[in-house]
Amino acid sequence: MSLLIAFVASMLVGCGTWLLLQRRLSRIIIGVGLLGHGANLLLLVSGGRRGTAPLIGVGDAADFADPLPQALALTAIVITFGVTTFLLALGFRAWQISNDDVVEDDVEDRYIARRAQIDREVADEIEAERAQAAEEDRR
Amino acid sequence: MKRLLVVDTSVRVLYHSILVLSLYFLFAGHNQPGGGFVGGLTAGAAVSFRYVAGGVDEVRKAFRLRPWTILGGGLLIAVVTAMVPIALGGSVLEHGDVEWDVPVIGVLKTTSALPFDIGVYLVVVGLILMMFEAFGDDLAVDDEYGTMGVGDALEADSVDHDLGGLTRAVDPELHTRLREPGDGRP
Amino acid sequence: MSQLVPLPIVLPLLGAALSVVFGRWHGFQRLVGVVCLSTSLVISIVLLVAADDTGFVVAQGGGWPAPIGISLVVDRLSAIMLVVSAIMLLAVLVYAIGQGEVERVHAGFHPTYLVLAAGVAASLLTGDLFNLFVSFEMMLAASYVLITMGGRAAQVRSGMTYVVISLVASTFFIIVLALIYSATGTINLADLSERIPELSGEVQLMFAIALLVVFGIKAGLFPLFFWLPDSYPTAPAPVTAIFAGLLTKVGVYAIIRTQTLMFPIDARPATLILVVAALTMTVGVFGAIAQDDVKRILSFHIVSQIGYMIFALGLFTVAGVAAAVFYTFNNIILKTNLLLVAGLVERRGGSSRLSEVGGMVRTAPLLGLLFALPALSLAGLPPFGGFVAKFAVFDAGAWSEQWVLVGVAAFVSLLTMYSMTKIWAGAFWGEREEEPSGRPEPGGRLGGPVLMVGSTAAVVLVGLAVMIWAAPLYAFTERAAVDLLDPSRYVEAVLGERP
């Protein structure tokens, strides 16, 4: 049983990772969801074997399932739910602004790169002028 | 918006029964499956039926209070429940139980975890209402105008939809200044 | 005393609830925010004194005893972090009120900010690995809202990166938690401190590295920092300041806490930490040199400075850990301070880009002063607090004979000085080269609204106080380090006396 769950968890994490690497936020959100499910399943498996319902049930103490991972998984699910909602809102906003939900490159990075290029061009020009001047001097 | 008879009627039947179910989950939550979060989500499902039937106006009609008032009230109840034991000399979140001997019904037992759960319930319901408030409307706008371009989106009242209409109506000049794409640099 | 421990978490939450319910009354929101944060500052100071007195103040949530219930623990490290973060949260709130932009337009600002305050306090106080996750999430969820508040295109773009990266880190945290729980059967930090040494060495090392990666993403360690300089600068100025000051340092706090408390000395990846520290320092500072925007220069410096803290921690000696603690809280003050000034410069000059502002030393001399003091301190010039912190780090490195790292750290210091000079020359001296992209605001004689300049000046004074009381503060961090390196005291304080 837990082998099956472990297998499912690994599938979920694998698919989630692949989706995370996409450029579109809608796919990333699904990826994050799958990744979260995988992690929560893993949390559930970490409690060990199956057993009867803890805390409310009556029975031998050795038969109970471990309640803590279940509580943890529940909390983690709630948090994932909330944050996924926020991501959806963000995607909606991105779509509102640009009609698209592609995660774009950092604008400032490109600006810096452009400045570097301009610097290089200027340096090249100066270099060329100097070379020309030296040429004329020699003549 | 065009309304469908079948959907309208079934929502009328379903809405209240799902709300009752959500209340059942809320109260049963202490030692059975359920609780504030699950109850709140169920109530949210009921609200989304109303949304499917009649759009965001229908949702507004269902709840008179503003979404953030519900959310804040829930948070307030939960936090106060957590704080009361500190004032009484216990530790945070500690809880006790009360038993009432109600004449006809019999013995009622409740714990102080119940108000906390009610708080959580209200927070979840408030959050879901806020989502409808924030995103429910704009889709309708898009149906009217087709897809929105950058300028449209900035001019449209999208500011007012931030946080479910939690934006103040201040001078429009400040709005525009805040919205200037100052760092959308070349 | 233990009754006070949950209050720094619960009070801001109560304030958040009140300011949501009464969101219509803006003045009330401001009042609630300031009152809540001042009260929790006072409580934090009381807790600091108590923790320094007895070593530990422990509260058990729900009245359940330690390994079962939720423990809240104040020791010297968390107490000093709590006090410093409370001061910064309060100062930045006052600054935001003075600025009155995002704070005025969005009724959601105050509740979210208070939730952030509660999340920071909860991360510092919790004695339980899972609650650390929950507190981080509380803090991060609030930060997602704050960083995208306003919803401009640039904010949405960088917000996406920020949220997705943080989410991946959180998911990884859950996975690590699941593994740790299945290996040890507990998630209480004190309990883990006893059970982890029973595992085999490889498993211990794997957990230590996995936790380092999880918190490294939040703290901005070398290969994992790429999201930070991209996302922080787009937020509104007060938000950038509080993020720069607090969020990454809470990540550093978590690294210090978990590495020292959970793992025995031979399971700590000390060499890895030192290598990562050196790379973080250098890559961060080189990134800063390349930038042209004040906020982005400072954001890269956040990364570079994290390297120093991790370097000092990686030594795992009393001097090293003490230096790490000292550096961390001193850096919270400096970084918040510099970004608050950056916000003022941006407001006064209409842009935060160096080529678009200039000559501020004439137009707004007070801003120049408010920038120069923390900038010199950050670069490590005597006699400022930053010098004491850096000296402590170098000293600890020298005692452990990590000469290469000390050399790298000294070199990075020079480059830090260089890029501070670059900001100074670009923003305060000379003339501006291009027209600013925004609209400059007249700032009057002070250079900005009274509340903004006042709160920035207050943070500068706190930084100077660290310089004046450097000796007692360093002695305090040494006591904290002794506690951190001997986890048995923490375990005893949380779990009670053992036979």
Tab-separated table of C-alpha atoms in Angstrom, chain B:
chain	number	residue	atom	x	y	z
B	1	MET	CA	-27.084	37.769	-17.917
B	2	LYS	CA	-29.306	34.985	-19.130
B	3	ARG	CA	-30.601	32.715	-16.408
B	4	LEU	CA	-31.474	29.078	-16.871
B	5	LEU	CA	-34.605	27.676	-15.278
B	6	VAL	CA	-33.157	24.260	-14.479
B	7	VAL	CA	-30.065	25.700	-12.838
B	8	ASP	CA	-32.072	28.298	-10.920
B	9	THR	CA	-34.485	25.758	-9.486
B	10	SER	CA	-31.883	23.209	-8.542
B	11	VAL	CA	-29.724	25.858	-6.905
B	12	ARG	CA	-32.748	26.974	-4.900
B	13	VAL	CA	-33.103	23.442	-3.607
B	14	LEU	CA	-29.431	22.762	-3.093
B	15	TYR	CA	-28.250	26.048	-1.568
B	16	HIS	CA	-29.922	25.791	1.821
B	17	SER	CA	-29.372	22.090	2.229
B	18	ILE	CA	-25.664	22.501	1.572
B	19	LEU	CA	-25.528	25.356	4.079
B	20	VAL	CA	-27.156	23.116	6.686
B	21	LEU	CA	-24.638	20.407	5.858
B	22	SER	CA	-21.819	22.902	6.325
B	23	LEU	CA	-23.188	23.836	9.754
B	24	TYR	CA	-23.363	20.150	10.615
B	25	PHE	CA	-19.695	19.792	9.661
B	26	LEU	CA	-18.844	22.807	11.771
B	27	PHE	CA	-20.467	21.443	14.917
B	28	ALA	CA	-19.511	17.813	14.408
B	29	GLY	CA	-15.912	18.782	13.820
B	30	HIS	CA	-14.750	18.416	17.385
B	31	ASN	CA	-14.560	14.653	17.354
B	32	GLN	CA	-15.802	13.577	13.987
B	33	PRO	CA	-14.743	14.392	10.453
B	34	GLY	CA	-15.494	18.030	9.788
B	35	GLY	CA	-14.527	21.280	11.482
B	36	GLY	CA	-14.372	24.946	10.681
B	37	PHE	CA	-12.299	24.681	7.531
B	38	VAL	CA	-14.287	21.871	5.953
B	39	GLY	CA	-17.575	23.519	6.950
B	40	GLY	CA	-16.425	26.815	5.504
B	41	LEU	CA	-15.425	25.189	2.236
B	42	THR	CA	-18.814	23.480	2.018
B	43	ALA	CA	-20.538	26.802	2.564
B	44	GLY	CA	-18.261	28.199	-0.110
B	45	ALA	CA	-19.459	25.477	-2.460
B	46	ALA	CA	-23.041	26.536	-1.734
B	47	VAL	CA	-22.161	30.131	-2.548
B	48	SER	CA	-20.509	29.096	-5.779
B	49	PHE	CA	-23.782	27.456	-6.823
B	50	ARG	CA	-25.454	30.808	-6.395
B	51	TYR	CA	-22.687	32.339	-8.467
B	52	VAL	CA	-23.189	29.810	-11.239
B	53	ALA	CA	-26.888	30.579	-11.252
B	54	GLY	CA	-26.884	34.350	-11.101
B	55	GLY	CA	-23.397	35.818	-11.168
B	56	VAL	CA	-21.776	38.002	-8.570
B	57	ASP	CA	-24.940	40.004	-7.829
B	58	GLU	CA	-26.615	36.849	-6.632
B	59	VAL	CA	-23.670	36.202	-4.311
B	60	ARG	CA	-23.930	39.731	-2.940
B	61	LYS	CA	-27.617	39.200	-2.315
B	62	ALA	CA	-26.924	36.007	-0.396
B	63	PHE	CA	-24.646	37.705	2.111
B	64	ARG	CA	-25.538	41.156	3.293
B	65	LEU	CA	-22.280	41.719	5.108
B	66	ARG	CA	-19.215	42.681	3.152
B	67	PRO	CA	-16.742	39.834	2.640
B	68	TRP	CA	-13.930	41.430	4.611
B	69	THR	CA	-16.214	42.083	7.545
B	70	ILE	CA	-17.015	38.372	7.673
B	71	LEU	CA	-13.350	37.442	7.288
B	72	GLY	CA	-12.188	39.940	9.885
B	73	GLY	CA	-14.947	38.972	12.291
B	74	GLY	CA	-13.933	35.330	11.982
B	75	LEU	CA	-10.294	36.144	12.599
B	76	LEU	CA	-11.291	38.286	15.574
B	77	ILE	CA	-13.341	35.460	17.133
B	78	ALA	CA	-10.534	32.954	16.596
B	79	VAL	CA	-7.807	35.200	18.005
B	80	VAL	CA	-9.880	36.231	21.006
B	81	THR	CA	-10.630	32.569	21.728
B	82	ALA	CA	-6.924	31.889	21.632
B	83	MET	CA	-6.191	34.805	23.958
B	84	VAL	CA	-8.844	34.282	26.635
B	85	PRO	CA	-6.942	31.436	28.354
B	86	ILE	CA	-3.873	33.690	28.660
B	87	ALA	CA	-5.973	36.250	30.504
B	88	LEU	CA	-7.316	33.498	32.762
B	89	GLY	CA	-3.815	32.354	33.616
B	90	GLY	CA	-3.607	29.330	31.320
B	91	SER	CA	-1.553	28.930	28.187
B	92	VAL	CA	-2.428	30.094	24.705
B	93	LEU	CA	-5.087	28.044	22.851
B	94	GLU	CA	-5.872	25.984	25.951
B	95	HIS	CA	-9.485	24.845	25.990
B	96	GLY	CA	-12.082	23.645	28.420
B	97	ASP	CA	-15.568	22.176	28.106
B	98	VAL	CA	-19.023	23.133	29.312
B	99	GLU	CA	-22.086	20.970	29.819
B	100	TRP	CA	-25.597	22.365	29.801
B	101	ASP	CA	-28.663	20.507	30.923
B	102	VAL	CA	-31.205	21.831	28.445
B	103	PRO	CA	-34.767	20.802	29.431
B	104	VAL	CA	-36.194	19.166	26.325
B	105	ILE	CA	-33.133	18.306	24.259
B	106	GLY	CA	-31.015	16.744	26.973
B	107	VAL	CA	-27.404	17.318	27.950
B	108	LEU	CA	-25.442	19.576	25.601
B	109	LYS	CA	-21.707	19.400	25.752
B	110	THR	CA	-19.505	21.907	24.031
B	111	THR	CA	-15.883	22.912	24.228
B	112	SER	CA	-14.223	26.266	23.910
B	113	ALA	CA	-12.679	24.954	20.685
B	114	LEU	CA	-16.067	25.597	19.074
B	115	PRO	CA	-15.747	29.404	18.930
B	116	PHE	CA	-12.329	28.929	17.383
B	117	ASP	CA	-13.852	26.685	14.732
B	118	ILE	CA	-16.621	29.197	14.122
B	119	GLY	CA	-13.919	31.798	13.588
B	120	VAL	CA	-12.164	29.574	11.062
B	121	TYR	CA	-15.500	28.911	9.348
B	122	LEU	CA	-16.153	32.616	8.965
B	123	VAL	CA	-12.631	33.276	7.698
B	124	VAL	CA	-13.011	30.643	4.985
B	125	VAL	CA	-16.459	31.866	3.966
B	126	GLY	CA	-15.196	35.456	3.918
B	127	LEU	CA	-12.213	34.463	1.797
B	128	ILE	CA	-14.403	32.696	-0.753
B	129	LEU	CA	-16.798	35.635	-0.941
B	130	MET	CA	-13.828	37.916	-1.416
B	131	MET	CA	-12.648	35.820	-4.328
B	132	PHE	CA	-16.044	36.108	-6.010
B	133	GLU	CA	-16.066	39.818	-5.340
B	134	ALA	CA	-12.588	40.261	-6.772
B	135	PHE	CA	-12.764	38.042	-9.825
B	136	GLY	CA	-16.442	37.387	-10.355
B	137	ASP	CA	-17.145	40.735	-11.907
B	138	ASP	CA	-14.287	41.172	-14.288
B	139	LEU	CA	-15.153	38.112	-16.289
B	140	ALA	CA	-18.519	39.674	-17.038
B	141	VAL	CA	-16.746	42.875	-18.100
B	142	ASP	CA	-14.628	40.869	-20.471
B	143	ASP	CA	-17.679	39.264	-21.995
B	144	GLU	CA	-18.899	42.710	-22.857
B	145	TYR	CA	-15.738	44.246	-24.221
B	146	GLY	CA	-13.998	41.192	-25.477
B	147	THR	CA	-10.428	40.877	-24.324
B	148	MET	CA	-8.889	43.811	-22.551
B	149	GLY	CA	-5.688	45.471	-23.620
B	150	VAL	CA	-3.150	47.068	-21.311
B	151	GLY	CA	-4.691	50.499	-21.382
B	152	ASP	CA	-8.174	49.176	-20.831
B	153	ALA	CA	-7.104	47.165	-17.845
B	154	LEU	CA	-5.377	50.123	-16.274
B	155	GLU	CA	-8.264	52.435	-16.902
B	156	ALA	CA	-10.900	49.941	-15.917
B	157	ASP	CA	-11.789	49.890	-12.271
B	158	SER	CA	-9.336	47.100	-11.620
B	159	VAL	CA	-7.958	49.031	-8.660
B	160	ASP	CA	-11.280	48.787	-6.955
B	161	HIS	CA	-11.182	45.064	-7.276
B	162	ASP	CA	-7.941	44.608	-5.449
B	163	LEU	CA	-8.578	42.619	-2.322
B	164	GLY	CA	-12.225	42.293	-3.085
B	165	GLY	CA	-12.994	45.960	-3.313
B	166	LEU	CA	-10.981	46.718	-0.225
B	167	THR	CA	-9.500	49.756	-1.893
B	168	ARG	CA	-10.384	53.167	-0.649
B	169	ALA	CA	-11.913	55.776	-2.862
B	170	VAL	CA	-9.232	58.455	-2.612
B	171	ASP	CA	-8.287	61.119	-5.059
B	172	PRO	CA	-7.895	59.606	-8.526
B	173	GLU	CA	-4.663	61.507	-8.989
B	174	LEU	CA	-2.966	59.347	-6.357
B	175	HIS	CA	-4.323	56.254	-8.017
B	176	THR	CA	-2.852	57.168	-11.334
B	177	ARG	CA	0.461	58.040	-9.774
B	178	LEU	CA	0.608	54.685	-8.022
B	179	ARG	CA	-0.290	52.933	-11.209
B	180	GLU	CA	2.219	54.701	-13.376
B	181	PRO	CA	4.402	52.035	-14.876
B	182	GLY	CA	7.378	53.866	-13.385
B	183	ASP	CA	9.557	50.809	-13.330
B	184	GLY	CA	8.436	49.303	-16.587
B	185	ARG	CA	11.605	50.858	-17.912
B	186	PRO	CA	13.025	50.353	-21.352
